PDB file of C-alpha atoms in Angstrom:
ATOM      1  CA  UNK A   1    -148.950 -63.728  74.594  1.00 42.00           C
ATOM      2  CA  UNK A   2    -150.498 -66.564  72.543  1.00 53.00           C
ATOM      3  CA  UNK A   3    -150.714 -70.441  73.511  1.00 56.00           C
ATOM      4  CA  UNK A   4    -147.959 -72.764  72.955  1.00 63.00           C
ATOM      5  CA  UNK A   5    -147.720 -74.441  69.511  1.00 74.00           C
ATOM      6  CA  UNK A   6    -147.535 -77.708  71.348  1.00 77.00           C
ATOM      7  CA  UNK A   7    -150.989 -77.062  72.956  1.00 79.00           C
ATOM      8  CA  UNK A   8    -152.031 -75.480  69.715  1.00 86.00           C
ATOM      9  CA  UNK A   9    -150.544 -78.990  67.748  1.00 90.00           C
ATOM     10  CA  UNK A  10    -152.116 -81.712  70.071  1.00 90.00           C
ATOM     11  CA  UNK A  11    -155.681 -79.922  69.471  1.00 91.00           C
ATOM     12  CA  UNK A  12    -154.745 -80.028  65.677  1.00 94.00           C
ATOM     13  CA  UNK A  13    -153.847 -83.440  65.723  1.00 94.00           C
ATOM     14  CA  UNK A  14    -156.623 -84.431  67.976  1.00 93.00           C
ATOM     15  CA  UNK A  15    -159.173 -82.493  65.313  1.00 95.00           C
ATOM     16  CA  UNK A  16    -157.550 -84.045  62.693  1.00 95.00           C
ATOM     17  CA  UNK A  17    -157.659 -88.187  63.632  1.00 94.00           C
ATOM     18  CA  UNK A  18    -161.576 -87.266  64.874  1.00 93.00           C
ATOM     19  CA  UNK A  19    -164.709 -88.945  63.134  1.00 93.00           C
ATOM     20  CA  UNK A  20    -167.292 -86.580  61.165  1.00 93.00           C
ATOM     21  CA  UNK A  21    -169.778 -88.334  62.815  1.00 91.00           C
ATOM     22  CA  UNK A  22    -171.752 -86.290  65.937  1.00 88.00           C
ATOM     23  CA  UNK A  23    -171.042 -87.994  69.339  1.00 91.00           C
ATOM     24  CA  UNK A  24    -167.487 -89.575  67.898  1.00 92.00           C
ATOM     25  CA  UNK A  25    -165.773 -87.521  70.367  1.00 94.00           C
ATOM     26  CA  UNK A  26    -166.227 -87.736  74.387  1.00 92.00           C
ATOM     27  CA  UNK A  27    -167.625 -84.349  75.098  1.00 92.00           C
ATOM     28  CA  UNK A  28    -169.577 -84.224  72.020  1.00 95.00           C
ATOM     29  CA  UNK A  29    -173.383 -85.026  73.174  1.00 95.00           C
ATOM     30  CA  UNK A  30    -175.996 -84.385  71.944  1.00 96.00           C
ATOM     31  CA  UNK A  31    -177.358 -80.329  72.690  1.00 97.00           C
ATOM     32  CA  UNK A  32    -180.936 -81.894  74.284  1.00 96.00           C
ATOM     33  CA  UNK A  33    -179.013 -83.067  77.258  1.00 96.00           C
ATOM     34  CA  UNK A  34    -175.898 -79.964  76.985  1.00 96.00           C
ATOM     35  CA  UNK A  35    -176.930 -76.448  75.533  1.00 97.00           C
ATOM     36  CA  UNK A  36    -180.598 -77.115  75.877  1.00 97.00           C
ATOM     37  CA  UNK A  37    -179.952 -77.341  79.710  1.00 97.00           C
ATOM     38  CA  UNK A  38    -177.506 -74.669  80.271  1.00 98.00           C
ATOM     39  CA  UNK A  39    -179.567 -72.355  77.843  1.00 97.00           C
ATOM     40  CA  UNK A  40    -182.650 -73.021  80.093  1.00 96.00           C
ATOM     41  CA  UNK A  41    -180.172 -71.483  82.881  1.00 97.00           C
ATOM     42  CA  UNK A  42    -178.467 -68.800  80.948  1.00 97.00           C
ATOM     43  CA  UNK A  43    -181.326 -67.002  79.153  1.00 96.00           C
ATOM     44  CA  UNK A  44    -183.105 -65.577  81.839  1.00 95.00           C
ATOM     45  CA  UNK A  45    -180.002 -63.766  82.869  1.00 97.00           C
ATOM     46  CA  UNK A  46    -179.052 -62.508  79.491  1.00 97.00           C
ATOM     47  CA  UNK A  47    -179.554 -58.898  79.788  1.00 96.00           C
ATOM     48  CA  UNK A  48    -180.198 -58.188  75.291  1.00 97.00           C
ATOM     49  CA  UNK A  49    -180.556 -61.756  74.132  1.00 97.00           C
ATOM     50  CA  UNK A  50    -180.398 -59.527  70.574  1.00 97.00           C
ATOM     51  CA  UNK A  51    -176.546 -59.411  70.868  1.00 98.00           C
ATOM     52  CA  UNK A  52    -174.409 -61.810  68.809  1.00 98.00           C
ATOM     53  CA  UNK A  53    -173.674 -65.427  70.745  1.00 98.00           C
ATOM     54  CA  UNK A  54    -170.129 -66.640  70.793  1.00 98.00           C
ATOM     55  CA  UNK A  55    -169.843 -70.552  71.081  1.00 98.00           C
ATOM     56  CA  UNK A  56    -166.186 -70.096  72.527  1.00 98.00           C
ATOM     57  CA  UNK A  57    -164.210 -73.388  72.199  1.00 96.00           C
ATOM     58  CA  UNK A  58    -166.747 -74.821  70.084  1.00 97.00           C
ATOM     59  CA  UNK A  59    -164.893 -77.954  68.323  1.00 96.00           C
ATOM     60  CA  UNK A  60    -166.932 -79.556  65.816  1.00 97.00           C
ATOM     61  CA  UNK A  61    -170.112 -77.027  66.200  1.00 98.00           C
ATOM     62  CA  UNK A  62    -172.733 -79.579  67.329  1.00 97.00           C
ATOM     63  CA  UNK A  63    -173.919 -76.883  70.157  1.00 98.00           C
ATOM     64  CA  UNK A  64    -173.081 -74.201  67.874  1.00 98.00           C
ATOM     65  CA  UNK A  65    -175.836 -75.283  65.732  1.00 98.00           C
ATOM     66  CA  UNK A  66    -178.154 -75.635  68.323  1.00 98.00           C
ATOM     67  CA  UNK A  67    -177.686 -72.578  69.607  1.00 98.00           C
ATOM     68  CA  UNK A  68    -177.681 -70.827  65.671  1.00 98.00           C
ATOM     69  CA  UNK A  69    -181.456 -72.013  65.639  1.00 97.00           C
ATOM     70  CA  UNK A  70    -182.319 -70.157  68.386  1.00 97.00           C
ATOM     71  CA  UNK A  71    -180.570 -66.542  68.411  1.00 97.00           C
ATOM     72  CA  UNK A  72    -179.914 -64.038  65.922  1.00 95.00           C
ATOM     73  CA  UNK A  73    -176.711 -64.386  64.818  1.00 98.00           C
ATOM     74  CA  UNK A  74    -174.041 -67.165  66.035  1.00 98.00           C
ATOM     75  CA  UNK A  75    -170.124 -67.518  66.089  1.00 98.00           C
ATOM     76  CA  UNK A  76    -168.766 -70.726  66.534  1.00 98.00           C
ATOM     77  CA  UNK A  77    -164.742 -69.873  67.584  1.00 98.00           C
ATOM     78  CA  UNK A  78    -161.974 -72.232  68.433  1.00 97.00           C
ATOM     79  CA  UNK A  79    -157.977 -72.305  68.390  1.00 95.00           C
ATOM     80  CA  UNK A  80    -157.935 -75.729  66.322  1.00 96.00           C
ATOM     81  CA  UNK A  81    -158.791 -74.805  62.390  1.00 97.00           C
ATOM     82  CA  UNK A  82    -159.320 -78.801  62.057  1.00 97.00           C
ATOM     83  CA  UNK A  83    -162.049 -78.488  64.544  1.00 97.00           C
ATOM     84  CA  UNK A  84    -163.749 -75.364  62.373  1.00 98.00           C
ATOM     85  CA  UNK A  85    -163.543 -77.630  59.251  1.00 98.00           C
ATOM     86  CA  UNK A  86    -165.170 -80.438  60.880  1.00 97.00           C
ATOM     87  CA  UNK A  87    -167.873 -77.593  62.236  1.00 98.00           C
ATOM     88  CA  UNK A  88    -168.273 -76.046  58.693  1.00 98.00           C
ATOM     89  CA  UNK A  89    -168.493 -79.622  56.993  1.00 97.00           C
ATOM     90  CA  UNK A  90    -171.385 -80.565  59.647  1.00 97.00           C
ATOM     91  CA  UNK A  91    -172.995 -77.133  58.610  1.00 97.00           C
ATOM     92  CA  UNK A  92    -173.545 -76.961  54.905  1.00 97.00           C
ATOM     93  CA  UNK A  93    -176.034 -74.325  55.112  1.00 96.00           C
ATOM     94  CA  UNK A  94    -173.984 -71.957  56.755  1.00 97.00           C
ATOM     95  CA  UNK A  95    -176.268 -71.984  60.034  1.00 96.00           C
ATOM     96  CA  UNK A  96    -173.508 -69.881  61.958  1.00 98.00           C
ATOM     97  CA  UNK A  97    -170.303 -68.384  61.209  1.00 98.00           C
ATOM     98  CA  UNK A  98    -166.787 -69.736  62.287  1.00 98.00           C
ATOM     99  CA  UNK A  99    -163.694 -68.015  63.235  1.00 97.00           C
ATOM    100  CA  UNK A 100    -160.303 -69.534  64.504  1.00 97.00           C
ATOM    101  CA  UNK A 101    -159.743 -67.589  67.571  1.00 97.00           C
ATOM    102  CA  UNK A 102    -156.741 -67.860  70.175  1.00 94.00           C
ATOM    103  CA  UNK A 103    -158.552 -66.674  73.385  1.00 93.00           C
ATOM    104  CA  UNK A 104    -155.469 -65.995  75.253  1.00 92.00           C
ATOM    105  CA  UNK A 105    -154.489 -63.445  72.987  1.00 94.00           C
ATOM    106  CA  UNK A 106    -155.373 -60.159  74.211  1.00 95.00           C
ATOM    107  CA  UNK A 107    -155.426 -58.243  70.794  1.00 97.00           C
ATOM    108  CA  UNK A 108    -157.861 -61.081  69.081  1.00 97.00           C
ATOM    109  CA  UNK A 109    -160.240 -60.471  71.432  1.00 98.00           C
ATOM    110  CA  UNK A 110    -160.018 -56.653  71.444  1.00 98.00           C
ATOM    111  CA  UNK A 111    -160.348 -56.868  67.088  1.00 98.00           C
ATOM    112  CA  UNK A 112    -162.825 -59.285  67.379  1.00 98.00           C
ATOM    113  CA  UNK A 113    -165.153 -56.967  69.830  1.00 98.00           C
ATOM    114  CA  UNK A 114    -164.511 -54.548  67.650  1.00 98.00           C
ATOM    115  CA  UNK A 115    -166.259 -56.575  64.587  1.00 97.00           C
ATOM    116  CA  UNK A 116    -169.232 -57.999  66.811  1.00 98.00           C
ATOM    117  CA  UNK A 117    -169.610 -55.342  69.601  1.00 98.00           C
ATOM    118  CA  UNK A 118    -170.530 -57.176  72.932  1.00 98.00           C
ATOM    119  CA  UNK A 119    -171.578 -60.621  72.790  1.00 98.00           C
ATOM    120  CA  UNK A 120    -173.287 -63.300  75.041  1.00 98.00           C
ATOM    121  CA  UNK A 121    -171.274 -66.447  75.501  1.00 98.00           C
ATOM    122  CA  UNK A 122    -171.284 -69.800  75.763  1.00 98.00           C
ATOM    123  CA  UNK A 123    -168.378 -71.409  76.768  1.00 98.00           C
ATOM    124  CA  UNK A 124    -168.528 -75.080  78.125  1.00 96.00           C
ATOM    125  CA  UNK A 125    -165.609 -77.164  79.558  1.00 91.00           C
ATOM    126  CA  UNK A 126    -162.348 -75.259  77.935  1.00 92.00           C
ATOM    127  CA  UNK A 127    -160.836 -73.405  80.827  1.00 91.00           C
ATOM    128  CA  UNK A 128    -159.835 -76.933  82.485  1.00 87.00           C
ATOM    129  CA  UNK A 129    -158.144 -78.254  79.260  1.00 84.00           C
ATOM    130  CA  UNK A 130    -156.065 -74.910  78.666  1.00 85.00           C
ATOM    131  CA  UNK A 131    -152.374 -74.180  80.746  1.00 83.00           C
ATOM    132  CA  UNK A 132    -153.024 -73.153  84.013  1.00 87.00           C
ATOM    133  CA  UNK A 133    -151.159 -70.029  83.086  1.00 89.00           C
ATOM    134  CA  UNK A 134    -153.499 -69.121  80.185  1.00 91.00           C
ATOM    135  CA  UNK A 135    -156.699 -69.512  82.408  1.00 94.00           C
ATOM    136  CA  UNK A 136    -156.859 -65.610  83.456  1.00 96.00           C
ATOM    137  CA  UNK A 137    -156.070 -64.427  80.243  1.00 96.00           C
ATOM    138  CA  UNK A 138    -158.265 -66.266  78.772  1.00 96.00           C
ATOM    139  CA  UNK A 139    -161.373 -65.080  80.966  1.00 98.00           C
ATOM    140  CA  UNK A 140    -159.911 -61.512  80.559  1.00 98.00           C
ATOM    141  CA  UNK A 141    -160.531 -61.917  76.550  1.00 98.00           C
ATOM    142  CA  UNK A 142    -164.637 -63.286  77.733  1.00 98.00           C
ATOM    143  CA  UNK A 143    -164.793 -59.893  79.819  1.00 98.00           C
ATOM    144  CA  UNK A 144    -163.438 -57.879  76.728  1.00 98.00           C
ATOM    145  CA  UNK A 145    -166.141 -59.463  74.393  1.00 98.00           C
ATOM    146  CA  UNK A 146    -168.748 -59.366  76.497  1.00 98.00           C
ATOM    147  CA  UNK A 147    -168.054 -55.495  77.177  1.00 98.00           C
ATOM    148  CA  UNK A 148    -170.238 -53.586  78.978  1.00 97.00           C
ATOM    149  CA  UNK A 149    -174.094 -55.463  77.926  1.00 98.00           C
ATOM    150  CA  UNK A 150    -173.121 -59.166  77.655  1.00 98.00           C
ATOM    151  CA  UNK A 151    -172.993 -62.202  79.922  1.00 98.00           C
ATOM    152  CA  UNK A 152    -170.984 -65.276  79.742  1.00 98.00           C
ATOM    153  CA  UNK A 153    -172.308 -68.816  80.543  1.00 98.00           C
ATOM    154  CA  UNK A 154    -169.412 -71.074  81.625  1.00 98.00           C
ATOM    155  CA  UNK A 155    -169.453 -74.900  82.637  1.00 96.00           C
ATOM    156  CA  UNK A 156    -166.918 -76.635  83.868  1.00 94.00           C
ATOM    157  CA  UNK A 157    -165.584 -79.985  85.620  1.00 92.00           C
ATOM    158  CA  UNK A 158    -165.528 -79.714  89.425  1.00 91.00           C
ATOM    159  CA  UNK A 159    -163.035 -80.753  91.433  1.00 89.00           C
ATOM    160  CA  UNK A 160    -165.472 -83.807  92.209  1.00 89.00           C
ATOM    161  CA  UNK A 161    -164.541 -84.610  88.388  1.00 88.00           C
ATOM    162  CA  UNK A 162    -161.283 -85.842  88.777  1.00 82.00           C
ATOM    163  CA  UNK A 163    -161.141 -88.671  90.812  1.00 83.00           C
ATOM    164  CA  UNK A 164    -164.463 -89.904  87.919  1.00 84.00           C
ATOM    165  CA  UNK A 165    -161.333 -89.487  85.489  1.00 80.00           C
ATOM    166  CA  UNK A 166    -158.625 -91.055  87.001  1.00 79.00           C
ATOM    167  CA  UNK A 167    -160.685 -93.809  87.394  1.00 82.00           C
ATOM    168  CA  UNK A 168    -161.792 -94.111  83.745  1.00 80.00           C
ATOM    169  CA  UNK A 169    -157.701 -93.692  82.943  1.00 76.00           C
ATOM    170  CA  UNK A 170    -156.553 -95.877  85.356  1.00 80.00           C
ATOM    171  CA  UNK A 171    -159.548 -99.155  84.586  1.00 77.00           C
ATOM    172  CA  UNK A 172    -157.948-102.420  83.915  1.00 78.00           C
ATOM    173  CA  UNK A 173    -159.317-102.282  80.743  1.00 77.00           C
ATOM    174  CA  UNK A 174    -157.895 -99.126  79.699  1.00 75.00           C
ATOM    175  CA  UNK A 175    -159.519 -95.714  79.478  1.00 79.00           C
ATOM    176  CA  UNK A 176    -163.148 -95.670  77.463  1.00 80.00           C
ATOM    177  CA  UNK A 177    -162.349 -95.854  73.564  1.00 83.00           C
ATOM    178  CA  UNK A 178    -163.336 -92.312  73.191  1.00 88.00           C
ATOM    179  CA  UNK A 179    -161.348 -90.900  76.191  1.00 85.00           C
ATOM    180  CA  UNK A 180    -158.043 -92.546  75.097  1.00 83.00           C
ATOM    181  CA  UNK A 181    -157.535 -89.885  72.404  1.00 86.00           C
ATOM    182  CA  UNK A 182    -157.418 -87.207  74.627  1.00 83.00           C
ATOM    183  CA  UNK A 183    -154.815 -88.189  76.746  1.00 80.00           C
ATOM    184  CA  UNK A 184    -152.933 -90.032  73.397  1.00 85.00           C
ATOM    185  CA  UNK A 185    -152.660 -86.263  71.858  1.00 85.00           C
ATOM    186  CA  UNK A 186    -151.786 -85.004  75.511  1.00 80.00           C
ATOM    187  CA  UNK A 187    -154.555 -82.732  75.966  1.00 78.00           C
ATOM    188  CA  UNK A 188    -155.866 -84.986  79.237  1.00 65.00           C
ATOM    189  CA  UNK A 189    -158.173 -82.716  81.319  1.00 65.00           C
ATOM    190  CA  UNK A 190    -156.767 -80.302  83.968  1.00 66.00           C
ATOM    191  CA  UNK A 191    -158.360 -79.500  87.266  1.00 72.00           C
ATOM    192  CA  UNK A 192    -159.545 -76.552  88.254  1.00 84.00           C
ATOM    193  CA  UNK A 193    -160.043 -75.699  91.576  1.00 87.00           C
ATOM    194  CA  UNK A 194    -163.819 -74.765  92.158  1.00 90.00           C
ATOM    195  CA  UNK A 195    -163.259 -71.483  93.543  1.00 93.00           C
ATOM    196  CA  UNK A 196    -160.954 -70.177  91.239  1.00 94.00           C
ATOM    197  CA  UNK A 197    -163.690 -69.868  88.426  1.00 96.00           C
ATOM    198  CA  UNK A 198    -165.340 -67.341  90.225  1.00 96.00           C
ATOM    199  CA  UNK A 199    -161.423 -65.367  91.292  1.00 97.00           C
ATOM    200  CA  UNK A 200    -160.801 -65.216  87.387  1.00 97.00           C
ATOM    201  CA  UNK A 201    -164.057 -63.651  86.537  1.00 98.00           C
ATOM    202  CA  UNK A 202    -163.818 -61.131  89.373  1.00 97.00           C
ATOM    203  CA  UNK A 203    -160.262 -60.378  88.794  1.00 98.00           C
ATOM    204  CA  UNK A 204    -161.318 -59.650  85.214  1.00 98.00           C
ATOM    205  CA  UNK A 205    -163.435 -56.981  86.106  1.00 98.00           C
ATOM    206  CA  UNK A 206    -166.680 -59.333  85.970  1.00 98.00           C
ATOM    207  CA  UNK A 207    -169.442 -60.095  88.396  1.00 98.00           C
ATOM    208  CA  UNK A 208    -170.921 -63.541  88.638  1.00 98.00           C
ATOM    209  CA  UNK A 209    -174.876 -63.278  88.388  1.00 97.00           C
ATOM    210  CA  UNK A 210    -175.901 -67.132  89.125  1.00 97.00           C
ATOM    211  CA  UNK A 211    -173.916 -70.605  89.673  1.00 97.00           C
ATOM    212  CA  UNK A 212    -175.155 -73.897  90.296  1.00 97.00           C
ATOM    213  CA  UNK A 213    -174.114 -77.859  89.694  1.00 96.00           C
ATOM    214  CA  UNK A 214    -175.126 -79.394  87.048  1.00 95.00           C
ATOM    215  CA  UNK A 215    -173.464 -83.211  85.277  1.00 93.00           C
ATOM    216  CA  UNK A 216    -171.903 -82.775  82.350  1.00 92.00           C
ATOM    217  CA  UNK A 217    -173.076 -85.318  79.840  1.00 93.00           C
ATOM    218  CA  UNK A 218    -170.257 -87.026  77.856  1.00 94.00           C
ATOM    219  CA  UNK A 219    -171.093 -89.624  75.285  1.00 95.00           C
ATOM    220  CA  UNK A 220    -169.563 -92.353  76.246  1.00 92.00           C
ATOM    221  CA  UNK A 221    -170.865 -95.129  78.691  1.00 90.00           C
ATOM    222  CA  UNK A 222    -169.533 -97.157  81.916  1.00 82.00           C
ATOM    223  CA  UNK A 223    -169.176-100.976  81.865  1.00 80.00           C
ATOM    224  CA  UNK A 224    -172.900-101.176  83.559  1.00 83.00           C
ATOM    225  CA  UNK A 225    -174.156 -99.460  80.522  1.00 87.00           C
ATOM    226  CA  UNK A 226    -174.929 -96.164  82.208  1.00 89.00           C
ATOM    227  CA  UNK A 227    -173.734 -92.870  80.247  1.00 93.00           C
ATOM    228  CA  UNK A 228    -170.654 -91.447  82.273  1.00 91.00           C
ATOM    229  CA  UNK A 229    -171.936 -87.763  83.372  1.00 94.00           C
ATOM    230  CA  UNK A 230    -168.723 -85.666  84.972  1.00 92.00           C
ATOM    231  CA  UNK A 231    -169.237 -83.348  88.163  1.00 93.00           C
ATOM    232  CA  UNK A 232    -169.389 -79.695  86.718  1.00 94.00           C
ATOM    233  CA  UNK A 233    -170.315 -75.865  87.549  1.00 96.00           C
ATOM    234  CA  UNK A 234    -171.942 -73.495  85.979  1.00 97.00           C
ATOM    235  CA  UNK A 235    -171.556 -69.649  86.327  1.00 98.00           C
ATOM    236  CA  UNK A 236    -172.940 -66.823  84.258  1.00 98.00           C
ATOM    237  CA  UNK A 237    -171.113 -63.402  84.618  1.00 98.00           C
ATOM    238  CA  UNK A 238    -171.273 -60.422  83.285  1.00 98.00           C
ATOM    239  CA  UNK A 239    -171.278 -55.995  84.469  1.00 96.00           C
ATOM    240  CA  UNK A 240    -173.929 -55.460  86.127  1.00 82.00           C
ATOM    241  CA  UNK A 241    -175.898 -52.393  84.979  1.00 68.00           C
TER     242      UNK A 241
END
């Protein structure tokens, strides 16, 4: 079972219509105040910081190249191949690798293990924008990749989120000029209910090691001038030894 070409399309679209330039999109800020902070988290937890790092969902690569300064070897992966060529374009020097990767499909994640062995991974704010039916499978293909040695860091909007986004949708005004492309390519953020992060890794064979609350830092800004920061959790997972 794969994703649906229409979710598959509006992420191509979405890709496509997107600026080159870092911060163009809503989610795309800078890694000093995103993979900086949930590294600082993650690390201490990561049982052979040697193994390969996955960037899973990782767009235009911003965090992927963060993170490719700081481990071994890096994979930026994502199910849009506009979003890859907007990562490879922003990384001439070929800082990490890139790979388009359906992470629903069981048998991508099994061939990709196979290639990379068990990985650590960093996956930030994609389970709530994929089909609530695809949300197990998807965290079935992180326990598959992270096999038997690696840990998964995953951040997501809380339940607390969404009434901060239905607010931005519904202003007078119109939603913020970098929101409004989400929801025009029909890829508007889904909720996820705050326990059920935890049910999908368990149910996947995976224990969660540490979880906390931390903002996720968007890059656009209110009508006060403040940067809009979105309610999220964090979880790292992973078999214990």
């Amino acid at each position: 079972m794969s994703v649906t070409n229409r979710y598959r399309e509006a992420w191509e679209g979405f890709w496509r219509e997107a600026p080159d330039e870092q911060g163009a999109v809503f989610w795309d800020a800078e890694p000093a105040l995103t993979a900086a902070r949930h590294l600082a988290l993650f690390e201490a937890h990561l049982a052979d910081p040697g193994l390969p790092m996955l960037d899973l969902g990782c767009g235009n690569g911003t965090q992927t190249r963060f993170l490719a300064d700081r481990f071994r070897k890096v994979v930026g992966a994502d199910l849009s191949a506009a979003a890859l060529d907007h990562a490879r374009r922003a990384d001439p020097a070929g800082q990490a690798a890139y790979r388009l990767f359906d992470g629903v499909e069981k048998s991508e994640a099994e061939t990709l293990h196979a290639e990379l062995g068990d990985v650590n991974i960093y996956m930030r704010g994609v389970l709530h924008q994929a089909e609530p039916d695809d949300r197990q499978l998807m965290v079935n293909g992180i326990a598959t990749l992270v096999g038997e040695r690696g840990r998964a860091f995953l951040v997501e909007l809380s339940e607390a989120a969404k009434p901060v986004l239905l607010g931005l949708a519904q202003s007078p005004s119109g939603p913020p000029p970098k929101l409004a492309p989400i929801f025009r390519h029909g890829i508007a953020p889904g909720e996820v209910a705050d326990a059920s992060v935890p049910e999908y890794l368990r149910s996947a064979g995976l224990t969660v090691l540490a979880d906390g609350e931390l903002p996720l830092v968007t890059t656009e800004y209110g009508p006060d001038g403040t940067r809009i920061e979105l309610p999220s959790r964090w979880v790292v997972a992973g078999r214990r030894a």
